[in-house]
Coordinates of C-alpha atoms in Angstrom, one line a residue:
X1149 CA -22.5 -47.1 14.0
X1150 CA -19.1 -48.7 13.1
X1151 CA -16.2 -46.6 13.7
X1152 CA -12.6 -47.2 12.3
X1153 CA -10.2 -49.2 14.3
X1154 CA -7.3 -48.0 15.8
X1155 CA -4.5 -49.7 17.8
X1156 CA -5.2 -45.9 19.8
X1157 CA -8.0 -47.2 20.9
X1158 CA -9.5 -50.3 23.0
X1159 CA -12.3 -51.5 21.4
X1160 CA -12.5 -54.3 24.1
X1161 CA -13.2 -51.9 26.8
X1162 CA -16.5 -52.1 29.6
X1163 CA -18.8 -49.4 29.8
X1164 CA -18.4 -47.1 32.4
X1165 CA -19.8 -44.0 33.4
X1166 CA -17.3 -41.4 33.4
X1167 CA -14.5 -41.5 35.5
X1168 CA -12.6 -39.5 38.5
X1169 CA -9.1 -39.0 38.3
X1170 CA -7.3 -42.0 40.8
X1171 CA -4.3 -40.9 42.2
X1172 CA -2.1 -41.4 39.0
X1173 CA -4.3 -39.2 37.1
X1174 CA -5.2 -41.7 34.5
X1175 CA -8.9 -42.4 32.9
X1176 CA -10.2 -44.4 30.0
X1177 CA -12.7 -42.6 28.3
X1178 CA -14.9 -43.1 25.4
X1179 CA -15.0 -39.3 24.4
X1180 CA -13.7 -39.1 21.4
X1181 CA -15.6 -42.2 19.5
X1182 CA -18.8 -40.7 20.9
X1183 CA -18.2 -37.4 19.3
X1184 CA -17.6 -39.1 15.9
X1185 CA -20.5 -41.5 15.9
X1186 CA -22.7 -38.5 16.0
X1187 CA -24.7 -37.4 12.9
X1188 CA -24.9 -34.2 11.2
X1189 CA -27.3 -32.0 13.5
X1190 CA -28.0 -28.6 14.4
X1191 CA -25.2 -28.2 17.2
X1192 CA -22.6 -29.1 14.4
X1193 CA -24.6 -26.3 12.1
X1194 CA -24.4 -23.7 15.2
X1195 CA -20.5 -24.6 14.9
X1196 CA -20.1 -23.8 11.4
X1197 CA -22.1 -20.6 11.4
X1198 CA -20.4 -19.3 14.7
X1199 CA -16.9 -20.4 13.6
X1200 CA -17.6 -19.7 9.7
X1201 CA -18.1 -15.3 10.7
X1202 CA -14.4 -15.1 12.3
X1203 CA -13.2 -16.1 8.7
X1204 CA -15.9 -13.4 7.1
X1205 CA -14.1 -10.8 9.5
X1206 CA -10.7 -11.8 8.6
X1207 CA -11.8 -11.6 4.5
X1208 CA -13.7 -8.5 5.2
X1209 CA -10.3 -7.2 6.8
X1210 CA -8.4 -8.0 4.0
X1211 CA -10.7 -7.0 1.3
X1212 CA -11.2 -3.8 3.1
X1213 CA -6.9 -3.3 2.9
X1214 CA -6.9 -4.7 -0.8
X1215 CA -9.7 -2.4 -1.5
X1216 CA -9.0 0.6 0.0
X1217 CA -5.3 0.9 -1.4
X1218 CA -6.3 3.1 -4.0
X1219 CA -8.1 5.6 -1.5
X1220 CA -5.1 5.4 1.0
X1221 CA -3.1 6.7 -1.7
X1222 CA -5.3 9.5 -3.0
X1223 CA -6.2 10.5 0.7
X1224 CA -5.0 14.2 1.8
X1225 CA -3.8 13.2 5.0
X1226 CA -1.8 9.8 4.4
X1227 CA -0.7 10.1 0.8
X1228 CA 0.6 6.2 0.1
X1229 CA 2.6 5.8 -2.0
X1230 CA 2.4 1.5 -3.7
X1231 CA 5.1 0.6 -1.5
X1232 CA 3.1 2.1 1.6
X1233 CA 1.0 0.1 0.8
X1234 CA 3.0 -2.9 0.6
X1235 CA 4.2 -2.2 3.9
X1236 CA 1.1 -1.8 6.1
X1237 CA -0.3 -5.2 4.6
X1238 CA 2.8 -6.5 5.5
X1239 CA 2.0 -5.4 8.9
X1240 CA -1.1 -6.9 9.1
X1241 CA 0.1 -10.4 8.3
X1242 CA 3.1 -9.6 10.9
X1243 CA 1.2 -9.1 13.5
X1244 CA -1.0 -12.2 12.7
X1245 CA 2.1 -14.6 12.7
X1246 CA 3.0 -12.9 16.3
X1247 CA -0.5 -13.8 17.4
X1248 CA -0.6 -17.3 16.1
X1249 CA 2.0 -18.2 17.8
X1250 CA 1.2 -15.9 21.4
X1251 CA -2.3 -17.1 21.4
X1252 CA -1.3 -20.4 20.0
X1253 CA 0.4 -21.7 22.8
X1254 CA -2.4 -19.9 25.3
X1255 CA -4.8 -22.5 23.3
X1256 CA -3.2 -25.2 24.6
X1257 CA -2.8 -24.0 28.0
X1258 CA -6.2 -22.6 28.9
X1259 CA -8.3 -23.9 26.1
X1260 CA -9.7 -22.7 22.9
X1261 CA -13.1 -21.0 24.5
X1262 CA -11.5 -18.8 26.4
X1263 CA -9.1 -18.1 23.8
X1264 CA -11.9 -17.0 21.2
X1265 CA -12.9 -14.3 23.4
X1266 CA -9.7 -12.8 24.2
X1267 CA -8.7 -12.5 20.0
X1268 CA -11.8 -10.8 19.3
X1269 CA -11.3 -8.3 21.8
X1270 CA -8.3 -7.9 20.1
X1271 CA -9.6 -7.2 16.4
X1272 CA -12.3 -5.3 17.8
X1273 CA -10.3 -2.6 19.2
X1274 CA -7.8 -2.5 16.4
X1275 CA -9.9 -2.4 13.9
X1276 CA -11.6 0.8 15.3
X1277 CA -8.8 2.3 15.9
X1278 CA -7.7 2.0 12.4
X1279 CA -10.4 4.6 11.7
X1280 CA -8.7 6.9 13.5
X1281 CA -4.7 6.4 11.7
X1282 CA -3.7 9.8 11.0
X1283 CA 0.1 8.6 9.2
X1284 CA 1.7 5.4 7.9
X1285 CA 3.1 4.5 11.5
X1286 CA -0.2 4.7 13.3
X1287 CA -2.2 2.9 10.2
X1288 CA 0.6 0.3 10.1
X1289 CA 0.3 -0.5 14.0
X1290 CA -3.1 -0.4 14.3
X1291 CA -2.9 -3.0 11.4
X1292 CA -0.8 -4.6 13.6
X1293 CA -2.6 -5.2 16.6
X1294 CA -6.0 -6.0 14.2
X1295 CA -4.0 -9.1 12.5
X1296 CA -2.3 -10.3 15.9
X1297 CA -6.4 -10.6 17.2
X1298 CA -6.6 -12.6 13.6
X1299 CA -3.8 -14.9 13.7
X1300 CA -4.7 -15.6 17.4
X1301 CA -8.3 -16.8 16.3
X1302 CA -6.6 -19.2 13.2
X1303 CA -5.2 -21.7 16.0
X1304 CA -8.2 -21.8 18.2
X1305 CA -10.6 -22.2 15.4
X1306 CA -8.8 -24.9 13.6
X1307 CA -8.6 -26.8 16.8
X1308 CA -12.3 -26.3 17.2
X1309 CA -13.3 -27.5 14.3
X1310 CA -11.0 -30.7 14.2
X1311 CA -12.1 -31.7 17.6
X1312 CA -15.8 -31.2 17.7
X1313 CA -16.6 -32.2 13.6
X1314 CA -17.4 -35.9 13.6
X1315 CA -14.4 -37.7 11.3
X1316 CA -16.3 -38.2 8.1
X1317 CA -17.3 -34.6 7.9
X1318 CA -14.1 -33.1 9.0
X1319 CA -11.9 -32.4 5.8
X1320 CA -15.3 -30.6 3.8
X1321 CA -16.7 -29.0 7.2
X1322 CA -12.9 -27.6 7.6
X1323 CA -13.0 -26.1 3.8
X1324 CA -16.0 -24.5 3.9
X1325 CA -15.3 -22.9 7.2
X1326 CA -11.7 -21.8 6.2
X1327 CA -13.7 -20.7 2.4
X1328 CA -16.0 -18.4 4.6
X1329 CA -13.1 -16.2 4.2
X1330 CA -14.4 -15.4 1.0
X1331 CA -18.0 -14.2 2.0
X1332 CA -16.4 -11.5 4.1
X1333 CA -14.2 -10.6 0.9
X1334 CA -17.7 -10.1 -1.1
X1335 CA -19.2 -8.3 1.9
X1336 CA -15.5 -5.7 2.2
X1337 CA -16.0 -5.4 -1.8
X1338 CA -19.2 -4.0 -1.7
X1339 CA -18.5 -1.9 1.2
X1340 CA -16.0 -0.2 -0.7
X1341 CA -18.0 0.2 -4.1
X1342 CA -20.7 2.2 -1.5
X1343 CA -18.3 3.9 0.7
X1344 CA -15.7 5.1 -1.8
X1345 CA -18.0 6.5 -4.4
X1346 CA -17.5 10.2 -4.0
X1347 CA -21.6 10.8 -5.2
X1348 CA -22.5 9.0 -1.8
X1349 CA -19.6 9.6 0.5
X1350 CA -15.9 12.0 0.8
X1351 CA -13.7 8.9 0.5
X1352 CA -11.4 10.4 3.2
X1353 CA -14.3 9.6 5.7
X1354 CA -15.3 6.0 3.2
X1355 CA -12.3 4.4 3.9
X1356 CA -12.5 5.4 7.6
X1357 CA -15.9 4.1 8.0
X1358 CA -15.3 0.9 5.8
X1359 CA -13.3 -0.4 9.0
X1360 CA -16.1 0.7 11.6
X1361 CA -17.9 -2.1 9.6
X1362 CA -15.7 -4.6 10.5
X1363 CA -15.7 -3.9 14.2
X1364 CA -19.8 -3.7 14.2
X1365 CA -19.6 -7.4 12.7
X1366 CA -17.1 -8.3 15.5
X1367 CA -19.8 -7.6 17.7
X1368 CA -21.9 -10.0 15.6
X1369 CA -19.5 -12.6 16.6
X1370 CA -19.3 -12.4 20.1
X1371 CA -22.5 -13.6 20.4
X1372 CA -22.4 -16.2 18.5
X1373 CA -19.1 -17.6 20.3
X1374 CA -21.6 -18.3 23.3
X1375 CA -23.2 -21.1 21.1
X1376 CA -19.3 -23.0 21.1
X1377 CA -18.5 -25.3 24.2
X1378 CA -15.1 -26.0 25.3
X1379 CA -13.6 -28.9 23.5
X1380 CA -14.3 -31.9 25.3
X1381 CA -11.0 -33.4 23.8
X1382 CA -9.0 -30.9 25.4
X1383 CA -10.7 -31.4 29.1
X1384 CA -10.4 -34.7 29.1
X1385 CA -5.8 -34.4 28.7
X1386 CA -6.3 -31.4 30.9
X1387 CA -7.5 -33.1 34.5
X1388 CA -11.4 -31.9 33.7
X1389 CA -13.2 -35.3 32.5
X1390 CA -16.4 -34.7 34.3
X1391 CA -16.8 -31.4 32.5
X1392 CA -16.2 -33.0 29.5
X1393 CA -18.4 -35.7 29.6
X1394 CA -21.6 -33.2 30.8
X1395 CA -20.6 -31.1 27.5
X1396 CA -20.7 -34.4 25.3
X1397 CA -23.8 -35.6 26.8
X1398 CA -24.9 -32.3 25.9
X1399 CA -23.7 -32.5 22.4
X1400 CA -25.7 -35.6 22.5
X1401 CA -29.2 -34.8 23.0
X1402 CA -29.2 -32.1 21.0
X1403 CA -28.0 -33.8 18.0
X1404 CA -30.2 -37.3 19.0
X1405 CA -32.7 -36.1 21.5
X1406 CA -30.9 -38.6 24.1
X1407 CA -27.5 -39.1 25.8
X1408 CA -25.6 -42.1 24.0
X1409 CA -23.5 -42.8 26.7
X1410 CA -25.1 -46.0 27.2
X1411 CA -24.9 -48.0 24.1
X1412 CA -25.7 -51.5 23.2
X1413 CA -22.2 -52.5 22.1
X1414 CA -19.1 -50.8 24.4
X1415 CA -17.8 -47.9 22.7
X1416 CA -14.1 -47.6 22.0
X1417 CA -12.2 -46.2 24.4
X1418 CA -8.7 -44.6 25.4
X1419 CA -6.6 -44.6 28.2
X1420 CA -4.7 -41.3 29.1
X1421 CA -2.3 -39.7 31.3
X1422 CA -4.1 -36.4 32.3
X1423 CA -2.0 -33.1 32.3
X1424 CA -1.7 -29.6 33.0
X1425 CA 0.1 -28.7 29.8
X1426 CA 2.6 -29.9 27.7
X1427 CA 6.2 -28.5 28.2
X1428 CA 7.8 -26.4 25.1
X1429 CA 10.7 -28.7 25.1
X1430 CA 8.0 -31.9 24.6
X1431 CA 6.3 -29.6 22.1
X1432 CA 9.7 -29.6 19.8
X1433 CA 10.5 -33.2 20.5
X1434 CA 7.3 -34.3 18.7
X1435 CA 7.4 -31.6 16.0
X1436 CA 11.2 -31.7 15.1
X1437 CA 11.5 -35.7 15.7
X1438 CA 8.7 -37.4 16.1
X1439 CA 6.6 -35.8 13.4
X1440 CA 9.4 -34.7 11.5
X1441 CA 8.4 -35.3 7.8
X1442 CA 4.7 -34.2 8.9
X1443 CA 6.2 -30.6 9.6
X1444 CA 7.7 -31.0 5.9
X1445 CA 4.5 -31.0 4.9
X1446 CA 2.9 -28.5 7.1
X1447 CA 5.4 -26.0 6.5
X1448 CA 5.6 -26.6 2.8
X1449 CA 1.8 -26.3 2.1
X1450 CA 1.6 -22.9 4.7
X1451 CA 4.6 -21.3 2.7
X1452 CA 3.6 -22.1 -0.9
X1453 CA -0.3 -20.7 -0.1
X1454 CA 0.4 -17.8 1.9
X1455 CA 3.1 -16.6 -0.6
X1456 CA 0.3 -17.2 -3.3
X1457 CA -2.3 -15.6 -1.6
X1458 CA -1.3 -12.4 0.0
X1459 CA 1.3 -11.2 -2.7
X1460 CA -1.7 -11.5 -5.4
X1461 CA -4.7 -10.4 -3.4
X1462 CA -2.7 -7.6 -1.5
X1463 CA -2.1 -6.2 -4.7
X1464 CA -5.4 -7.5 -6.2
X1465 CA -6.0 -3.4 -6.7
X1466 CA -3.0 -1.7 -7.5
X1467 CA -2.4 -4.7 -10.5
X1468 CA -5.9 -3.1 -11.6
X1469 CA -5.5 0.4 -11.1
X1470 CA -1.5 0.8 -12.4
X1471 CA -1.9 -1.5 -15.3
X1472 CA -5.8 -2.2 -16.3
X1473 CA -6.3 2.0 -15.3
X1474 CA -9.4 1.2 -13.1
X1475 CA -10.7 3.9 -10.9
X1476 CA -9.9 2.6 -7.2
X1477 CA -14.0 3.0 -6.4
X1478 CA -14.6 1.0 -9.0
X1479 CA -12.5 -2.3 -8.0
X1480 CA -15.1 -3.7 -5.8
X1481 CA -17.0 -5.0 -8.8
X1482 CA -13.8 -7.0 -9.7
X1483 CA -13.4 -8.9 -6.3
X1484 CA -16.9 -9.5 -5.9
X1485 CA -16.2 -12.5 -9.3
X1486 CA -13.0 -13.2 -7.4
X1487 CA -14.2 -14.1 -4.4
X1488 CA -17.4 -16.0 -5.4
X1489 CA -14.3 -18.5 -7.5
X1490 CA -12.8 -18.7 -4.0
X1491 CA -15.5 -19.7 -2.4
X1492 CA -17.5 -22.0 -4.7
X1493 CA -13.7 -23.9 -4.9
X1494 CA -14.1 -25.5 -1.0
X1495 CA -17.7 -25.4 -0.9
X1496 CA -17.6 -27.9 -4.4
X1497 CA -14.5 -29.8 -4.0
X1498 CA -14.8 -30.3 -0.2
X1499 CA -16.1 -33.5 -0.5
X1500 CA -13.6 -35.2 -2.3
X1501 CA -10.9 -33.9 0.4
X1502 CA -13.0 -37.0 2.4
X1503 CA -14.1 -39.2 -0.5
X1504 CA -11.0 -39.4 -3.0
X1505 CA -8.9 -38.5 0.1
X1506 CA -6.3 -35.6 1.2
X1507 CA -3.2 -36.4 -0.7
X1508 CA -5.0 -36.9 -4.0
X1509 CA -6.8 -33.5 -3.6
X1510 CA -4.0 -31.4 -2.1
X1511 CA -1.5 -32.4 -5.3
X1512 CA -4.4 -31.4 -7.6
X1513 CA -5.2 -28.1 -6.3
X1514 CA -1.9 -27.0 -5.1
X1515 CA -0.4 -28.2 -8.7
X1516 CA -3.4 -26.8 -10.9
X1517 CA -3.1 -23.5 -9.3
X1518 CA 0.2 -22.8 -9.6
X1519 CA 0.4 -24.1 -13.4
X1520 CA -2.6 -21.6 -14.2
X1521 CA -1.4 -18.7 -12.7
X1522 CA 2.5 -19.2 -14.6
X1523 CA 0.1 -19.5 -17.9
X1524 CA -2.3 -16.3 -16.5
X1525 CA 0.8 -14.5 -15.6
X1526 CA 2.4 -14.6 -19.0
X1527 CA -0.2 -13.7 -21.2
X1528 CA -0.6 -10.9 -18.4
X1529 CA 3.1 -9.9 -19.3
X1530 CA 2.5 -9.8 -22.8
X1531 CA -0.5 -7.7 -22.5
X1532 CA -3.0 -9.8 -24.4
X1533 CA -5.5 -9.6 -21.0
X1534 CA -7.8 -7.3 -20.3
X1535 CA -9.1 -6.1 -16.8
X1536 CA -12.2 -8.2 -17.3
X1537 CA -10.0 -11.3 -18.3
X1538 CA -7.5 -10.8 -16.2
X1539 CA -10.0 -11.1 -13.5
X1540 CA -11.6 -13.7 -15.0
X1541 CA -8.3 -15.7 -15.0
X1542 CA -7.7 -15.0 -11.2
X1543 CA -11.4 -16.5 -10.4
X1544 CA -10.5 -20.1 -12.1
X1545 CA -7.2 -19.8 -10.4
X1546 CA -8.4 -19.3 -7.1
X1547 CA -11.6 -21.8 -7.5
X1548 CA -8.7 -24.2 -7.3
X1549 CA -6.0 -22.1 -4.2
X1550 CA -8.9 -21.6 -2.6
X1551 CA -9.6 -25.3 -0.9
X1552 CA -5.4 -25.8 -1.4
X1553 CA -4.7 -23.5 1.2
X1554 CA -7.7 -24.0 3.5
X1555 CA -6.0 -27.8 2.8
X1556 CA -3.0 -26.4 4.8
X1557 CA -4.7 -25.6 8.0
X1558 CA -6.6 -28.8 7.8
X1559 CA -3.6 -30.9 7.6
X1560 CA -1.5 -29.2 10.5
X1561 CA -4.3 -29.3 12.2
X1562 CA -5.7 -32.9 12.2
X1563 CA -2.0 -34.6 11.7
X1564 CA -0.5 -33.0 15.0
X1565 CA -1.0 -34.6 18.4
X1566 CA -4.3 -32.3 20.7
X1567 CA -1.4 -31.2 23.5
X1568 CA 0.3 -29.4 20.6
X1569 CA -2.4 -29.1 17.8
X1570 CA -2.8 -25.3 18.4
X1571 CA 0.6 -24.6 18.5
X1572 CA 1.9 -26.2 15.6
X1573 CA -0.7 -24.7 13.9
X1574 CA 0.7 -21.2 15.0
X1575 CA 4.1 -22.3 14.6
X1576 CA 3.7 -23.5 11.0
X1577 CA 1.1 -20.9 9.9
X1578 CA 3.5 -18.1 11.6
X1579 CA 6.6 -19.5 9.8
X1580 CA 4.9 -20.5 6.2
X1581 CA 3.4 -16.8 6.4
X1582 CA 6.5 -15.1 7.9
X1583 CA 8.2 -16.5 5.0
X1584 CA 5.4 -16.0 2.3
X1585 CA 2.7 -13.6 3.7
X1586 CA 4.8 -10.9 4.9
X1587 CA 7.8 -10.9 2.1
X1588 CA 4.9 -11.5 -0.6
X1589 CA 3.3 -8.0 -0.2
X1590 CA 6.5 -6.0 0.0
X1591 CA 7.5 -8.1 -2.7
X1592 CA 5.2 -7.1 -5.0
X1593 CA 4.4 -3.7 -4.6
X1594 CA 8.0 -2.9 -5.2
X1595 CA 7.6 -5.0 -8.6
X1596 CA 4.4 -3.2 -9.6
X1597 CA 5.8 0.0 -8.8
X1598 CA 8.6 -0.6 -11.7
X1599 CA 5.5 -0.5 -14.1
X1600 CA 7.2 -3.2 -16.0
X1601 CA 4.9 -6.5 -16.8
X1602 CA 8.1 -8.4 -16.6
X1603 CA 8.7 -7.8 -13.3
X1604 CA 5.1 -8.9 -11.8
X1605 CA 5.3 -11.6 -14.3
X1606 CA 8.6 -12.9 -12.5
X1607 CA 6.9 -12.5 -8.9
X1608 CA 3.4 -15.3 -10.5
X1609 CA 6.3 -17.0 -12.0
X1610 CA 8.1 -17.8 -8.0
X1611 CA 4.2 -17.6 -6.7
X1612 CA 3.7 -20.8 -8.9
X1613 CA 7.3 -22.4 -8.4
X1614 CA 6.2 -23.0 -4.6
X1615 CA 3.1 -23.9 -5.3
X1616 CA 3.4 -26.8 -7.7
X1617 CA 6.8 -27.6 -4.9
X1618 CA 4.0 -28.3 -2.2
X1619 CA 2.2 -30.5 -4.5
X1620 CA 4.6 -32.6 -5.1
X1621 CA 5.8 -32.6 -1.0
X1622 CA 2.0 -33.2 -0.3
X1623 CA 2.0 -36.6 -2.8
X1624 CA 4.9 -37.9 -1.9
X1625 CA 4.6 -37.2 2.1
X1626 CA 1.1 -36.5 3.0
X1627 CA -0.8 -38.6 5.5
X1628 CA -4.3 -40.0 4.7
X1629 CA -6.1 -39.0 7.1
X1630 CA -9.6 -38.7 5.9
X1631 CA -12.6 -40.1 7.5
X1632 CA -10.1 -41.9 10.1
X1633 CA -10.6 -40.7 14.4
X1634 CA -8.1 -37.9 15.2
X1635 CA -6.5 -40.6 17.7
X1636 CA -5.5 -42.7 15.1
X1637 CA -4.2 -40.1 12.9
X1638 CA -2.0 -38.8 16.0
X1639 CA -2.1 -40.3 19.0
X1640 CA -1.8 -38.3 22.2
X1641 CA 1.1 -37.7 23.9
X1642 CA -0.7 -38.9 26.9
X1643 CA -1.8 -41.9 25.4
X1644 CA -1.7 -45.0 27.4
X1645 CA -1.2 -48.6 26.3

């Protein structure tokens, strides 16, 4: 199979079996043109599937908050008021940022395997405990603590799938993945239609039960982590080749049925300087100078979508309930379109991320989404929409947001050197949502509580603003990256000429 050249790599190289450390710590290894020669196979299947659940958790999570906003309010013992509301969301995405970047420099350190266990411990006990709020402090913090297990699994999971995809899969595999999101949202919707009806269930128990659910799928996932390996990429900078080399073999005969370590032709190869870890004042040199107008981009594309998102789905159900007059059981069976546009959007314009390329793809869905919404947002102010447009509206939207923001991950995630591609995923996701996610919330459910169209109107209006901003940074500065090796995208910083 022909892979693309690279000045990263030496093509010229003799086969070798893999390699001990000499004293210098250096090693040429072919690693990383083995992994994407492979074909699709059931290993790479296994990685979607266990990978794919995390984001079901996180949209059940957040579907579950969206959801249950009208039955936090109405409860006897917490009473929330829209702003309340507002607040604990805000939490959640707070304590995701923290965790991004707290678990996103443990990713780098001790590797992402280990890292996926220790975030879903994390949810899991949150996200019971939330069960158990009994005032807006407790609910808040227990939020929390649930979104920094979240934000800890976004760095490890990107990483993952970047490093273990083969190159011509990696921008559709990474959508799809990132879209999953969306399953979970359908799965928190109809969890809420079943446990907030008052015929089947006292909604003051519903709610409480709807997050049980989320832990009981958490469980679901822990199992399924044992199917991921360590990434092979990240043992071979960190002084383990001979573990890595066993794990692509591996990787090998279950996706051929043979070990390719061996091939007719040499593959290409890359020399490296093995390491520990990278030091934080390396980590800033490449993001702040060395990759400077990359971190443009990455931060611009996490701001825009995670203002976008989580100010319009946070409030997904108190736009219905103040202004359409929807019963808060009842708003399940308007996510459940909603979140089908969401997903349908990465899982059928995926492929062009790898055919008609990244920078085409991220200008047309960043730019399309935020023109539709300023057009969806003013006829919503002039109060020509109904609930069943307006949700209508929201689903073309989002068929379109959808693979933008899941865009955002993939490019700070395959443009970034592997020493610091966890972390500057944390760094930019915990800045572009610190700025967007957590303001966007707070935001809006102080505009909705004026009542006044105008004022929501005015909060799409900034929503789009950023948006069609990040389309034109991600035209003008993007990298083309599809279907090229991660070394040649970004070299490591312990490459070797």
């Amino acid at each position: 199979m022909d892979l693309p050249r690279s000045p990263a790599l030496n093509h010229d190289a003799a086969v070798s079996p893999p390699l001990q450390p000499d004293s210098d710590r250096v090693i040429e290894t072919d690693i990383p043109s083995r992994l994407d020669a492979l074909p699709w196979s059931g290993f790479h299947t296994r990685v979607v599937l266990a990978l794919g659940i995390t984001w079901i958790l996180d949209g059940l999570e957040v579907t579950l908050a969206g959801s249950l906003s009208g039955a936090l309010k109405e409860s006897p013992t917490l009473r929330f008021s829209n702003f309340d509301v507002g607040l604990a969301n805000s939490a959640y995405i707070a304590g995701a940022v923290i965790g991004a970047i707290g678990f996103g420099w443990l990713t780098d350190r001790i590797g992402r395997k280990k890292l996926f266990f220790i975030t879903l411990a994390v949810y899991l006990t949150a996200t019971a405990a939330t069960a158990f709020s009994w005032n807006l402090a407790s609910y808040a913090l227990f939020r929390f603590i649930t979104g920094a297990g979240i934000g800890g699994e976004y760095t490890a999971i990107n990483s993952t799938i970047q490093e273990l995809v083969p190159a011509r899969y990696r921008g559709w595999t990474d959508l799809v993945i990132n879209g999953s999101f969306w399953i979970g949202a359908a799965m928190g919707a109809v969890a809420a239609i079943v446990l907030l009806d008052p015929a089947v269930i006292d909604p003051e128990l519903g709610w409480r039960l709807a997050y049980f659910s989320g832990a009981c799928l958490g469980i679901v996932v822990f199992v399924m982590r044992f199917w991921i390996p360590e990434s092979p990429r990240w043992l071979m900078i960190h002084g383990r080749p001979d573990e890595a080399h066993a794990i692509v073999a591996d990787i090998e005969r279950s996706a051929i049925g043979a070990a390719q370590d061996k091939p007719q032709q040499p593959w290409p190869k890359i020399r490296l300087r093995m390491r520990s870890h990278t030091p934080l004042r390396e980590v800033a040199h490449t993001l702040l100078k060395l990759y400077r107008t990359r971190s443009l981009v990455g931060l611009s594309l996490m701001t825009a979508q995670a203002f976008f998102y989580n100010a319009i789905f946070f409030t997904f159900a108190l736009v219905l309930t103040d202004f359409f007059g929807i019963a808060s059981n009842n708003v399940g069976w308007y996510i459940l379109p909603f979140a089908a546009g969401n997903f349908l959007g990465p899982l059928l314009l995926g492929r062009l991320f790898d055919t008609l390329g990244r920078r085409v793809m991220i200008a047309f869905t960043y730019g399309t989404s935020g023109v539709l919404l300023a057009l969806s947002g003013y006829l919503f102010s002039i109060g020509v929409l109904s609930a069943q447009t307006q949700t209508i509206a929201w689903m073309v939207i989002f068929f379109f947001a959808s693979p933008a923001a899941s865009a955002a991950y993939l490019t700070v995630s395959e443009t970034f050197p592997l020493e610091v591609r966890a972390l500057a995923i944390a760094l930019f996701y915990a800045i572009g949502t610190g700025v967007g996610g957590v303001a966007g919330p707070m935001l809006f459910g102080a505009l909705i509580d004026t009542g006044s169209r105008d004022s929501v109107f005015a909060g799409y209006l900034l929503g789009s603003v950023l948006m069609i901003a990040a389309a034109i940074i991600g035209w003008r500065y993007g990298i083309a990256a599809e279907r090229r090796p991660l070394e040649s995208v970004a070299r490591p910083l312990a490459f070797l000429e």
